[in-house]
Coordinates of N, CA and C in Angstrom, one line a residue:
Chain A
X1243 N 29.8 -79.8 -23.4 CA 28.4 -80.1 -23.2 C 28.1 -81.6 -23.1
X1244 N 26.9 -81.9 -22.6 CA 26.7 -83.0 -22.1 C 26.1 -83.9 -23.6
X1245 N 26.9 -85.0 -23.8 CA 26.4 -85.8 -24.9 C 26.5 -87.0 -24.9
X1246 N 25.2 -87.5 -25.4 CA 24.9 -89.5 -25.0 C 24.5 -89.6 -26.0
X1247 N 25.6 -90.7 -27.2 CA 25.0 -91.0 -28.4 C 24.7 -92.5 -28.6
X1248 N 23.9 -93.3 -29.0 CA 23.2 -94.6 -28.8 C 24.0 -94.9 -30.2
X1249 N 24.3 -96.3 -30.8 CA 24.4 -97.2 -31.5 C 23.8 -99.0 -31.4
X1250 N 24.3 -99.4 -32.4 CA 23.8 -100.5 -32.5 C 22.6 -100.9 -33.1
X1251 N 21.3 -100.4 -32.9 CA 20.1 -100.6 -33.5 C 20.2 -101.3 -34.9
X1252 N 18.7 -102.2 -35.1 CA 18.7 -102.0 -36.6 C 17.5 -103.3 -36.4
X1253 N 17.0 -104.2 -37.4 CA 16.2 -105.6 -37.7 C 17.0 -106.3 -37.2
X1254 N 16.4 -107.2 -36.1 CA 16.4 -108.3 -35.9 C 15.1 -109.1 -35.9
X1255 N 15.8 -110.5 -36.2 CA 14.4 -111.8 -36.0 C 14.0 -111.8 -34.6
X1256 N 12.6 -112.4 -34.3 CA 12.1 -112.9 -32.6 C 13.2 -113.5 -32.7
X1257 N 13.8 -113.6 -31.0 CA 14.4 -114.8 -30.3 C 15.9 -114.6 -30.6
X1258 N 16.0 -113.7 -31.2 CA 17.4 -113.1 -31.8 C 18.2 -112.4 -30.7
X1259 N 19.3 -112.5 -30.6 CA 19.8 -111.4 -29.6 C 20.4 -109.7 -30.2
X1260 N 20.7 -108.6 -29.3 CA 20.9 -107.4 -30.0 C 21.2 -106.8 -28.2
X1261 N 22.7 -106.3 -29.5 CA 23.4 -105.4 -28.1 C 23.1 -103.6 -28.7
X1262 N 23.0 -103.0 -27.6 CA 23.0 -101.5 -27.7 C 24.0 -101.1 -27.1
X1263 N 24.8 -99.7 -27.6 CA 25.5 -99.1 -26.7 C 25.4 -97.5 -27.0
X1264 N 26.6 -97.4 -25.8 CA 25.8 -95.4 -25.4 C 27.3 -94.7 -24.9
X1265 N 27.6 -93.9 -25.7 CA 28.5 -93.5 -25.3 C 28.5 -92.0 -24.9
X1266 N 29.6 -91.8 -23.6 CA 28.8 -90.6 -22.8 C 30.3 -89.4 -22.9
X1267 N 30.2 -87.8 -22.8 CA 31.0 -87.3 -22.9 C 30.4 -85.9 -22.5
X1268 N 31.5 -84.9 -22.3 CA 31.1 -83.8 -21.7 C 30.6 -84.0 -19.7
X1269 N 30.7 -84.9 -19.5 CA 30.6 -85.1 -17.5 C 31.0 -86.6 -17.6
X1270 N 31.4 -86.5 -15.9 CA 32.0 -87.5 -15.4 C 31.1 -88.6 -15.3
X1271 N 31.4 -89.3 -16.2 CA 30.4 -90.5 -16.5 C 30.1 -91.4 -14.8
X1272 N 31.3 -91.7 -14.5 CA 31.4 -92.7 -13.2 C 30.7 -92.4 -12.3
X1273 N 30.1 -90.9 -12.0 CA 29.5 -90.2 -11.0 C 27.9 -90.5 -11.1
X1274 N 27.9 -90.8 -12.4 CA 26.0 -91.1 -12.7 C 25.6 -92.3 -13.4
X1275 N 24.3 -92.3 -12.5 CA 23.4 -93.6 -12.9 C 22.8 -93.6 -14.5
X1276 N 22.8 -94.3 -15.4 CA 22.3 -94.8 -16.3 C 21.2 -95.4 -16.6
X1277 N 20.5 -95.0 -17.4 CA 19.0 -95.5 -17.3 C 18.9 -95.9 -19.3
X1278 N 18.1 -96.8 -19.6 CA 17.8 -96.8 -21.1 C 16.2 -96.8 -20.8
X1279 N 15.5 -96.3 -21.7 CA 14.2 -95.6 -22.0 C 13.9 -96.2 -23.9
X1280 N 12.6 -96.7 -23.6 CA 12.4 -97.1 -25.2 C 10.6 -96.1 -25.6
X1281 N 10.5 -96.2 -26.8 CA 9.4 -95.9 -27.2 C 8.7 -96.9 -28.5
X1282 N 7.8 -97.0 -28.0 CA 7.3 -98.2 -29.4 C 7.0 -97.1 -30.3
X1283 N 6.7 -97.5 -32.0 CA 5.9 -96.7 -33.0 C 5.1 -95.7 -32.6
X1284 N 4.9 -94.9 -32.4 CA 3.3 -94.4 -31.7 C 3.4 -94.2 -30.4
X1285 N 4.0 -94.7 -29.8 CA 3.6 -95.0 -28.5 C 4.1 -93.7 -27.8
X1286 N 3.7 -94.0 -25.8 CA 4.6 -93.4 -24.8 C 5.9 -94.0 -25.1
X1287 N 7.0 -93.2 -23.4 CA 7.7 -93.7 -23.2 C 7.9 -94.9 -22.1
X1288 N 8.4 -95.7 -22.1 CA 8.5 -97.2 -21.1 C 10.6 -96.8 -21.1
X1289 N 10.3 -96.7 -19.4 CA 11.7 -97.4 -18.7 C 12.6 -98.7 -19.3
X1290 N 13.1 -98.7 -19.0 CA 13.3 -100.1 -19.5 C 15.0 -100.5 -18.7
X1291 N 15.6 -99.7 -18.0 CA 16.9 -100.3 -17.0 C 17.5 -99.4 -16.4
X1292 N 18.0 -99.6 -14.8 CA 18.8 -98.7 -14.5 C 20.4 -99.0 -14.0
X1293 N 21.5 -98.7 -14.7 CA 22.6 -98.6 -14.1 C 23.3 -98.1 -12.6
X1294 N 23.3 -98.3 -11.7 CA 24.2 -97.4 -10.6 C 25.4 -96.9 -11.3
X1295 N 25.6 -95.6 -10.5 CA 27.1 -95.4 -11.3 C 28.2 -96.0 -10.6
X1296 N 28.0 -96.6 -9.4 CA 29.7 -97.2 -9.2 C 29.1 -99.3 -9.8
X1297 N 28.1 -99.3 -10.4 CA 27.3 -100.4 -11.3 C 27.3 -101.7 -10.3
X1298 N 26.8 -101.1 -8.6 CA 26.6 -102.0 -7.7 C 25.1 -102.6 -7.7
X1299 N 24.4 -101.9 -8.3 CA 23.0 -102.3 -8.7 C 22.2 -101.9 -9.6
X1300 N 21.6 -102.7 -10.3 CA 20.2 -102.6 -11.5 C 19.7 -103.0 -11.3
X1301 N 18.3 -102.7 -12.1 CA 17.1 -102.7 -11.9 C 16.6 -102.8 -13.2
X1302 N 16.0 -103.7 -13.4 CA 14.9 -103.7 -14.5 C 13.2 -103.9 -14.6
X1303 N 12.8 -102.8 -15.9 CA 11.3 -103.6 -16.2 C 10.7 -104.9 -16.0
X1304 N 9.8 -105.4 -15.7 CA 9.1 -106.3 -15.5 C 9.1 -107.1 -17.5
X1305 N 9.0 -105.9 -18.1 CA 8.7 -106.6 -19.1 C 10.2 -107.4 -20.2
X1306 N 11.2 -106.7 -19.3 CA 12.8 -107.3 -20.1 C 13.4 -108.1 -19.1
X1307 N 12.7 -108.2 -17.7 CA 13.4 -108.7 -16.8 C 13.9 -110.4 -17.0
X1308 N 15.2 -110.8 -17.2 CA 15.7 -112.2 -17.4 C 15.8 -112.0 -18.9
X1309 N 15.6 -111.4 -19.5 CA 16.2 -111.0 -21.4 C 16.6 -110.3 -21.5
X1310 N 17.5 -109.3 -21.0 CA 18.2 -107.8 -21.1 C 19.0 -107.6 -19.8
X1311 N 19.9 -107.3 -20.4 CA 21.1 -107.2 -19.2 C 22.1 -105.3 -19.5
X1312 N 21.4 -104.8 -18.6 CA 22.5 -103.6 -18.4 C 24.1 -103.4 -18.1
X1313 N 24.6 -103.0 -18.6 CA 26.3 -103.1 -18.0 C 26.6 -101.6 -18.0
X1314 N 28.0 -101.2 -17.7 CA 28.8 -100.1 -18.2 C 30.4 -99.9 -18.0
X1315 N 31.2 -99.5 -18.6 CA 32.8 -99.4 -18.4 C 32.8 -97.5 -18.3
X1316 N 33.2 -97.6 -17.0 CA 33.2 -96.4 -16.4 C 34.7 -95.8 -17.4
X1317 N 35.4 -96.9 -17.5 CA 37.0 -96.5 -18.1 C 36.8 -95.8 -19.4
X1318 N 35.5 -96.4 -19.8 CA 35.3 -96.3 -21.1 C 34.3 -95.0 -21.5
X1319 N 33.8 -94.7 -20.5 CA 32.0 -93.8 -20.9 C 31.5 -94.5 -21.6
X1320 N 31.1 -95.6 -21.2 CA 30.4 -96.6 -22.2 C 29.5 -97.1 -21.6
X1321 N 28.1 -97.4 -21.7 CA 27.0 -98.5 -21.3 C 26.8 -98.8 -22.3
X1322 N 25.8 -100.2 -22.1 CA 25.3 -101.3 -22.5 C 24.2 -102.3 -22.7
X1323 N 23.3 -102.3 -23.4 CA 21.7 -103.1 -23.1 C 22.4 -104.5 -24.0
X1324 N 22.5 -104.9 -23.4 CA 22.4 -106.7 -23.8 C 20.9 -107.6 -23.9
X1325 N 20.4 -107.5 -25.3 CA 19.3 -108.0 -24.9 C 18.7 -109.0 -25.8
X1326 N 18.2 -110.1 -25.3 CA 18.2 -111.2 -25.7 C 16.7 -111.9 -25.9
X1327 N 16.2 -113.0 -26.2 CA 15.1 -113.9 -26.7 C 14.3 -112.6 -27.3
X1328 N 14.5 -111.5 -28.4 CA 13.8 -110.4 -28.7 C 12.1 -110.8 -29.2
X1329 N 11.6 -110.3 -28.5 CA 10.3 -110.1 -28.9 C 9.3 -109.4 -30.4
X1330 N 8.5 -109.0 -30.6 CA 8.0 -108.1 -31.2 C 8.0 -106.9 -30.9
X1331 N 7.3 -107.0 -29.5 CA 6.9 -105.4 -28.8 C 7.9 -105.3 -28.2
X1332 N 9.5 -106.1 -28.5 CA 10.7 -104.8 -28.1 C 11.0 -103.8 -28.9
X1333 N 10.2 -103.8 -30.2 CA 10.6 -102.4 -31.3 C 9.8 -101.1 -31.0
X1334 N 11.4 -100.6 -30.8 CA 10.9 -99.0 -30.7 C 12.5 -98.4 -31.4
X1335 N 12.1 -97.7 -30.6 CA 13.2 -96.1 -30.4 C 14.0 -96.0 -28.6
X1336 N 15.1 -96.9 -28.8 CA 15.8 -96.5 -27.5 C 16.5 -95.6 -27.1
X1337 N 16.3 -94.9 -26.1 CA 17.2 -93.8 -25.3 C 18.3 -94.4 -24.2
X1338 N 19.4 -93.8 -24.2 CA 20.3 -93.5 -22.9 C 19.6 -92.0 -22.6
X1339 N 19.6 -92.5 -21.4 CA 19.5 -91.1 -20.6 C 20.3 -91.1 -19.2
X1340 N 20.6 -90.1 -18.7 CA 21.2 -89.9 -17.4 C 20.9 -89.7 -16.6
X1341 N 20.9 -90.3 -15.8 CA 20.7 -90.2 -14.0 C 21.5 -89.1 -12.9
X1342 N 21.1 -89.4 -12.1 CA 21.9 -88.5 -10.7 C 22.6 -89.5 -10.1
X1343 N 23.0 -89.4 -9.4 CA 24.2 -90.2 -8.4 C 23.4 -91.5 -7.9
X1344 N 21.9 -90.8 -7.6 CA 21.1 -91.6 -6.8 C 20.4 -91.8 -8.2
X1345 N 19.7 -93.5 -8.9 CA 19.4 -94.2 -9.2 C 18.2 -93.7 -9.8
X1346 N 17.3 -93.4 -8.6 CA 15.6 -93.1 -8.8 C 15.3 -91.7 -8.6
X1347 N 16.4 -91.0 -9.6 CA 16.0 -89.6 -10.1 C 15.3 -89.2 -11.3
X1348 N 15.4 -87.9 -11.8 CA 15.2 -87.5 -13.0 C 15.9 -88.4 -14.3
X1349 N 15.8 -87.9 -15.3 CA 16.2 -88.3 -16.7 C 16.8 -86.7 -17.3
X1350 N 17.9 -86.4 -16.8 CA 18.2 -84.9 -17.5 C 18.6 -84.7 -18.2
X1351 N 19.4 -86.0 -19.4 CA 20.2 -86.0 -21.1 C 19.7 -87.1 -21.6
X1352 N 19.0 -86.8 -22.6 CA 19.2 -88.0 -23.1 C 19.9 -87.4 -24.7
X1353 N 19.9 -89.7 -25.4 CA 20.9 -89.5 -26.5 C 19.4 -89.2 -27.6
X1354 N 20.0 -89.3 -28.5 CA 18.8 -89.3 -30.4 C 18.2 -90.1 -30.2
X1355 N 18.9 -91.5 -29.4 CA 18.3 -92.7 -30.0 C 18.3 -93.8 -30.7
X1356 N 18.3 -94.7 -30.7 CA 18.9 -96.0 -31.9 C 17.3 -96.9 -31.9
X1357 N 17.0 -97.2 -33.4 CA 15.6 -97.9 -33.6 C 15.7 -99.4 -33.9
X1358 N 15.1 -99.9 -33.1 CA 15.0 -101.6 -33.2 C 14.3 -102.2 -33.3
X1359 N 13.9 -102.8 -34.5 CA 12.8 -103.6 -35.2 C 13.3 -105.1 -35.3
X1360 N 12.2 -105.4 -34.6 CA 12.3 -107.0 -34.3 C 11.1 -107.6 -35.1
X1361 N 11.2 -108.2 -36.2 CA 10.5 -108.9 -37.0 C 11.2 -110.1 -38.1
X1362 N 10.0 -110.8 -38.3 CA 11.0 -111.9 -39.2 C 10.5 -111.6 -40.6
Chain B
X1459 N 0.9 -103.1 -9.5 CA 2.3 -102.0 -9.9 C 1.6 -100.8 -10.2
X1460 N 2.5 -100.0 -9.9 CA 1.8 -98.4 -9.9 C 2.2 -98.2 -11.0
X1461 N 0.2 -97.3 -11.1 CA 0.0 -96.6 -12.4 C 0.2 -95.3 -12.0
X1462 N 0.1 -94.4 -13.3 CA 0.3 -93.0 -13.5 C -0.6 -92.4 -15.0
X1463 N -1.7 -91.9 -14.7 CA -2.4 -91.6 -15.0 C -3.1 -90.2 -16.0
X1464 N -2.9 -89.9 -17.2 CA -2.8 -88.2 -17.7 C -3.9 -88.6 -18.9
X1465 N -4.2 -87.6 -18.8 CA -5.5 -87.3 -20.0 C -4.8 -87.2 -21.6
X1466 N -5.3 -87.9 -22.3 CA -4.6 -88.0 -23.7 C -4.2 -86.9 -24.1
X1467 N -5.2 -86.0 -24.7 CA -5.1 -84.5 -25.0 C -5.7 -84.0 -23.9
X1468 N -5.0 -82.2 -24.0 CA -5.3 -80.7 -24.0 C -5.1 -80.0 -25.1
X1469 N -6.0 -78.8 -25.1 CA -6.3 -78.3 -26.1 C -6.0 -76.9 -25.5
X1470 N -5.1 -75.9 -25.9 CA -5.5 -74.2 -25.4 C -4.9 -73.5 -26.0
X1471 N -5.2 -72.1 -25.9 CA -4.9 -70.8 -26.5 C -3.9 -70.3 -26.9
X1472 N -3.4 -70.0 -27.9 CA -1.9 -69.1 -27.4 C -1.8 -68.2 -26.5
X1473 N -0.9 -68.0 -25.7 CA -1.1 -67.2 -24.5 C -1.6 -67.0 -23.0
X1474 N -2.9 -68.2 -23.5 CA -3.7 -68.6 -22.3 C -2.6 -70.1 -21.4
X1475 N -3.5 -70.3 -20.7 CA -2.9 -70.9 -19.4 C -2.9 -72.5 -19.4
X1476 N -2.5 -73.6 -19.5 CA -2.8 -75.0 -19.7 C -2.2 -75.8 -18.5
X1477 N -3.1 -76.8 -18.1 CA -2.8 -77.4 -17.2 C -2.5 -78.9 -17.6
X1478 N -1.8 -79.6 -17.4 CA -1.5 -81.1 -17.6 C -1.7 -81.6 -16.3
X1479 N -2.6 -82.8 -16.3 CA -2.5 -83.4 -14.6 C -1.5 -84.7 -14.8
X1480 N -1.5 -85.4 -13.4 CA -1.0 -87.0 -13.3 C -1.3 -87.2 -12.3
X1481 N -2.1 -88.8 -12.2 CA -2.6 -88.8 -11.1 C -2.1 -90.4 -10.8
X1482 N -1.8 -91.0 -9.5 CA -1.5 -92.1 -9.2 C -1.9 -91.8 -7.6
X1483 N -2.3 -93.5 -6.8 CA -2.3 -93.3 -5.6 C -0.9 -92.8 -4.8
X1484 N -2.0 -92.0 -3.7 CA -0.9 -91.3 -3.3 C 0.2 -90.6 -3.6
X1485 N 0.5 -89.9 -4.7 CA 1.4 -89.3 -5.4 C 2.1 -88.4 -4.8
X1486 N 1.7 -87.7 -3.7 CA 2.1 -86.6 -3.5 C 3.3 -87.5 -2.4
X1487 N 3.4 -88.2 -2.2 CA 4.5 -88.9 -1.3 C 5.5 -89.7 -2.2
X1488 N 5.2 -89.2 -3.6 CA 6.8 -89.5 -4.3 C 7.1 -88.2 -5.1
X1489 N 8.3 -88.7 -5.5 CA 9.3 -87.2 -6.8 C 8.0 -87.3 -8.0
X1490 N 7.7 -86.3 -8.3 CA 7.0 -86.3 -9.8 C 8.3 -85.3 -10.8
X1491 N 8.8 -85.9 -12.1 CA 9.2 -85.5 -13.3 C 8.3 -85.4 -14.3
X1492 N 8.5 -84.1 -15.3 CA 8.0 -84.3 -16.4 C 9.0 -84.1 -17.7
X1493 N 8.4 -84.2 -18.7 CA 9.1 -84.3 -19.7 C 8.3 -83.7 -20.7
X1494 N 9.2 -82.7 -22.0 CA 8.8 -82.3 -22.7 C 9.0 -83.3 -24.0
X1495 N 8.5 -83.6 -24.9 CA 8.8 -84.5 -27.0 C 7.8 -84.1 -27.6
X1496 N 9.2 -83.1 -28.1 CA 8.2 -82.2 -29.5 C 8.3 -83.5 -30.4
X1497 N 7.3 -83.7 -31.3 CA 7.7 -84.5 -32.7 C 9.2 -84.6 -33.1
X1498 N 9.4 -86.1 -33.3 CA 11.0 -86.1 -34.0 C 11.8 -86.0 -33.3
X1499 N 12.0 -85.8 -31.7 CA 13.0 -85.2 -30.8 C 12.7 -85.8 -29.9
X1500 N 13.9 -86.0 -29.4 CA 14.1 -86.5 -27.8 C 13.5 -85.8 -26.9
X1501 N 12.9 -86.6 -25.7 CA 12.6 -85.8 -24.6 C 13.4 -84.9 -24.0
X1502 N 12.7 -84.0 -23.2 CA 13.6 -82.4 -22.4 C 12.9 -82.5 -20.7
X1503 N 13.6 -82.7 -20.1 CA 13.3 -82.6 -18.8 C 12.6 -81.2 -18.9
X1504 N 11.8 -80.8 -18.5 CA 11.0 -79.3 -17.7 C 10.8 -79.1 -16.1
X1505 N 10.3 -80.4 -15.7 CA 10.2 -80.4 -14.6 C 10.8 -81.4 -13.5
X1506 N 12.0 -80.9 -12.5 CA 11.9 -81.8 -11.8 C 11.6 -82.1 -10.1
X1507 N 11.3 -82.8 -9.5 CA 11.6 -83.0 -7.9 C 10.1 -82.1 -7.8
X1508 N 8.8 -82.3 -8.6 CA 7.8 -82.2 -8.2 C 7.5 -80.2 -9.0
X1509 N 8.6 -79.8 -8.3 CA 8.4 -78.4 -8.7 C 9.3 -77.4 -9.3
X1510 N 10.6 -77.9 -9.7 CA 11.8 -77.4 -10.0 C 12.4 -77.2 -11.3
X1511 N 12.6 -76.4 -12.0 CA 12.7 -75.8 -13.2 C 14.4 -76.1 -13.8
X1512 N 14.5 -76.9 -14.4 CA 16.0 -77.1 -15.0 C 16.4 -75.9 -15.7
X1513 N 17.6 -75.8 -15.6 CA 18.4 -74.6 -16.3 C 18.0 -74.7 -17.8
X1514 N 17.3 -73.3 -18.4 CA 17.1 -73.2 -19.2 C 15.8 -73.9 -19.6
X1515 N 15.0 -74.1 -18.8 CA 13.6 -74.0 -19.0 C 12.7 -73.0 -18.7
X1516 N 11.7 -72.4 -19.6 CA 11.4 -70.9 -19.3 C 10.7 -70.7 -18.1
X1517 N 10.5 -70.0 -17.5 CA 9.4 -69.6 -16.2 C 8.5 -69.7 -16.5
X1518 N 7.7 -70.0 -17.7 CA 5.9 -70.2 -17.8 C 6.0 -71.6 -17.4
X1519 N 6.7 -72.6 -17.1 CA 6.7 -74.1 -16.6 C 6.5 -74.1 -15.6
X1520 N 5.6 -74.5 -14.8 CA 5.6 -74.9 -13.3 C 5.3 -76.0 -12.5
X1521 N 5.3 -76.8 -11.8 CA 4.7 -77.9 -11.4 C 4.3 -77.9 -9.7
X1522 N 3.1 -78.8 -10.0 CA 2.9 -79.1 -8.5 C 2.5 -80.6 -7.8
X1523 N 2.5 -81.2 -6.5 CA 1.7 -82.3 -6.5 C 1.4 -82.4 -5.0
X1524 N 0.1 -82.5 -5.3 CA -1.0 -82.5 -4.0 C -1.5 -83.9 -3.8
X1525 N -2.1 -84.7 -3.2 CA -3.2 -85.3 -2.7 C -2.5 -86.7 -3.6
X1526 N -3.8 -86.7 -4.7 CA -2.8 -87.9 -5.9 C -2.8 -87.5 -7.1
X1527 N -2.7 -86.3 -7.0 CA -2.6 -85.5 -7.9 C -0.8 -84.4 -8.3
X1528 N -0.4 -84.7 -9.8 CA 0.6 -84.3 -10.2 C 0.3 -82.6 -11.1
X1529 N 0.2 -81.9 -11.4 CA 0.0 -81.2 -12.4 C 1.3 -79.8 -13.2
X1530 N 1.4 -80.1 -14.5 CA 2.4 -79.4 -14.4 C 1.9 -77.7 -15.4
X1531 N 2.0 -76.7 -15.2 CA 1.1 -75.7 -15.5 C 2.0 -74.8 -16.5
X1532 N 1.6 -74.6 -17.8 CA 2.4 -73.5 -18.6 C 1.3 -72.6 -18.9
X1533 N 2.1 -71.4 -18.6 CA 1.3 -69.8 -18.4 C 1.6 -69.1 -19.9
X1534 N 1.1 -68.9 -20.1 CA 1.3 -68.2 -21.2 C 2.1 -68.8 -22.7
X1535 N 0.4 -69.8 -22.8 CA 1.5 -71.2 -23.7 C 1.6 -70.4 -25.1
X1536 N 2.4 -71.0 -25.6 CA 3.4 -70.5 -27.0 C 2.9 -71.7 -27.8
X1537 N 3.5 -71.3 -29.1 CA 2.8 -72.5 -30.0 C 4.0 -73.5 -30.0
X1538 N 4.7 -72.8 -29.6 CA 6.5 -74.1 -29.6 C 6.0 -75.0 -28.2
X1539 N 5.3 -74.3 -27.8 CA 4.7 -75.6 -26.3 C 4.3 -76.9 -26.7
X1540 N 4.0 -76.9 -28.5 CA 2.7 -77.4 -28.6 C 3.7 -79.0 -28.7
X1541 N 3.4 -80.2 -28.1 CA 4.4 -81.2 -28.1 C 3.7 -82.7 -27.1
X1542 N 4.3 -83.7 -26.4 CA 3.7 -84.3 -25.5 C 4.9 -84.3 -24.2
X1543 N 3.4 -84.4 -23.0 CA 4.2 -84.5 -22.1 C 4.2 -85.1 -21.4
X1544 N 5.2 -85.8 -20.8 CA 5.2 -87.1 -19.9 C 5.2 -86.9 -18.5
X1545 N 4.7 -87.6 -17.5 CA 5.1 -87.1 -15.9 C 5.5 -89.0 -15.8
X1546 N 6.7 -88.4 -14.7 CA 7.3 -89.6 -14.2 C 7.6 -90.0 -13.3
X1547 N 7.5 -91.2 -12.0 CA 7.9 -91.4 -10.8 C 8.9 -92.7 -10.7
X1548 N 9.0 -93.1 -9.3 CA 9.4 -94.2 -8.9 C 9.1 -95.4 -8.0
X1549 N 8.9 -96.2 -8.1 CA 7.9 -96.9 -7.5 C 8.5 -98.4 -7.0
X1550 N 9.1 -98.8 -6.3 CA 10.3 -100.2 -5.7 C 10.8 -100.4 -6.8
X1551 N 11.9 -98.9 -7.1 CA 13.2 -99.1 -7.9 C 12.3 -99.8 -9.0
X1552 N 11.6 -98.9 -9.9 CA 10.8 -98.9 -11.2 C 10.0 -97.8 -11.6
X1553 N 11.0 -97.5 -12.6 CA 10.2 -95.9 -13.5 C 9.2 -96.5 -14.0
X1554 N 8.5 -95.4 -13.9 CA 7.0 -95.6 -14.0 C 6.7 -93.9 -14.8
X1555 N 6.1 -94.3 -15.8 CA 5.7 -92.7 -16.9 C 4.8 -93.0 -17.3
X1556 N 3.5 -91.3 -16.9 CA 2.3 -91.2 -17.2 C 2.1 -91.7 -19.3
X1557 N 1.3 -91.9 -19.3 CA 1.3 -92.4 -20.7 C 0.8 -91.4 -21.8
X1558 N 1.3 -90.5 -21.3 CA 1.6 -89.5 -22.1 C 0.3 -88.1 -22.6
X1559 N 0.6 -86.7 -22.7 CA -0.5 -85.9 -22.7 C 0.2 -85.1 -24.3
X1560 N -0.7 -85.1 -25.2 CA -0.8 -84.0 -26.2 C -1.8 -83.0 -26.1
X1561 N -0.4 -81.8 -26.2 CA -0.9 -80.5 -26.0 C -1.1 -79.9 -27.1
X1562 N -1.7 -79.0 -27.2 CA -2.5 -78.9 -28.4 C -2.5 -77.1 -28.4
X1563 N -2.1 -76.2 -29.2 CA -1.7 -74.5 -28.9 C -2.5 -74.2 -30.6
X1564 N -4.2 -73.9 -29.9 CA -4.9 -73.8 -31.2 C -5.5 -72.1 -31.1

C-alpha cells in the first residue's frame, strides 16, 4: 500500500532554516510528481511546492517563493522541503502528498504530517 | 491570482442531501478536486477531474462544475460525513484550494 511518511519538523527561531523530508513506499516513486501541502493552526489548506517526477521542474507558492527549495532522490523514495529565512506564518502542519505523472493533478496520498513551529 | 471561493459552513440532516459549492472565474474550464479532513486526519481525495470518484469512495459523493461554479453533492449524508471540505484547482502551475467548507450532519 501506498505510504508517505514526513519527518523533520519541530521549533524553530524566525530566520532559521529547517529541512523536511518524506519518504515514499508501496509505488514507483520516480513515476510521480510531488507536491508538499501545509496547514496553519486552525486554518485551510495552502499548496506550498511541486516536484516533477523525472524533477525537470517546480513550482512554487508565491508565499515561499526564493525561501524553500523542493528536491527528491528518486534512488532513494525520498523528497525534500529546504526551507529557509522561516517566518512566523510558516507554522503549521506539513503534508507530502502525491501527484500523477503530470504535475497539476490531484493530491491522492498523502503522509500524517510533520508540525513546524517557528517562534523565538 | 485566482481565487476559489466555498461557504464556511453547511448544516444537514442525516440522510438528507448536502451540497458544497466552489466558485472561481470561469471554473468550469479547469480540473476541480475535492478533499475530505475529518478532525485529526489527513486529507482523502473524494473527488477528482471535476466528477470522478476514487476507489473506495462511496457512491453518495458526487461532483460537478458548470459556469463558475464547482459543487460537490453527498446523498444521503451520514454522520461520518460530518468533517471539512476542500475543492481544489490549478491555476499557471499553482494550487489553488477553496478555503475550506464545514459540514455539519445535525
Amino acid at each position: 500500500q501506498v505510504q508517505l511518511v514526513e519527518s523533520g519538523g519541530g521549533v524553530v527561531q524566525p530566520g532559521k532554516p529547517l529541512t523536511l523530508s518524506c519518504v515514499a513506499s508501496g509505488f514507483i516513486f520516480s513515476s510521480y510528481s510531488m507536491h508538499w501541502v501545509r496547514q496553519a493552526p486552525g486554518k485551510g489548506l495552502e499548496w506550498v511546492a511541486v516536484i516533477s517526477f523525472d524533477e525537470t521542474h517546480e513550482y512554487y507558492a508565491g508565499s515561499v517563493k526564493g525561501r524553500f527549495t523542493i528536491s527528491r532522490d528518486n534512488s532513494r523514495n525520498r523528497m525534500s522541503l529546504q526551507m529557509s529565512s522561516l517566518r512566523p506564518e510558516d507554522t503549521g502542519v506539513y503534508y507530502c502528498a502525491r501527484g500523477s505523472r503530470s504535475y497539476n493533478t490531484e493530491f491522492d496520498y498523502w503522509g500524517q504530517g510533520t508540525p513546524v513551529t517557528v517562534s523565538s | 491570482s485566482y481565487d476559489l471561493t466555498q461557504p464556511p459552513s453547511v448544516s444537514v440532516s442525516p440522510g438528507q442531501t448536502a451540497s458544497i459549492t466552489c466558485s472561481g472565474d470561469n471554473l468550469e474550464d479547469k480540473y476541480v478536486y475535492w478533499y475530505q479532513q475529518r478532525p485529526g486526519h489527513s486529507p482523502v481525495l473524494v473527488i477528482s477531474l471535476d466528477t470522478r470518484r476514487p476507489s473506495g469512495i462511496p457512491e453518495r459523493f458526487s461532483g460537478s462544475n458548470s459556469g463558475n461554479t464547482a459543487t460537490l453533492t453527498i446523498s444521503g449524508t451520514q454522520a461520518l460525513d460530518e468533517a471539512d471540505y476542500y475543492c481544489q484547482t490549478w491555476d499557471s502551475n499553482t494550487g489553488i484550494f477553496g478555503g475550506g467548507t464545514r459540514l455539519t450532519v445535525l
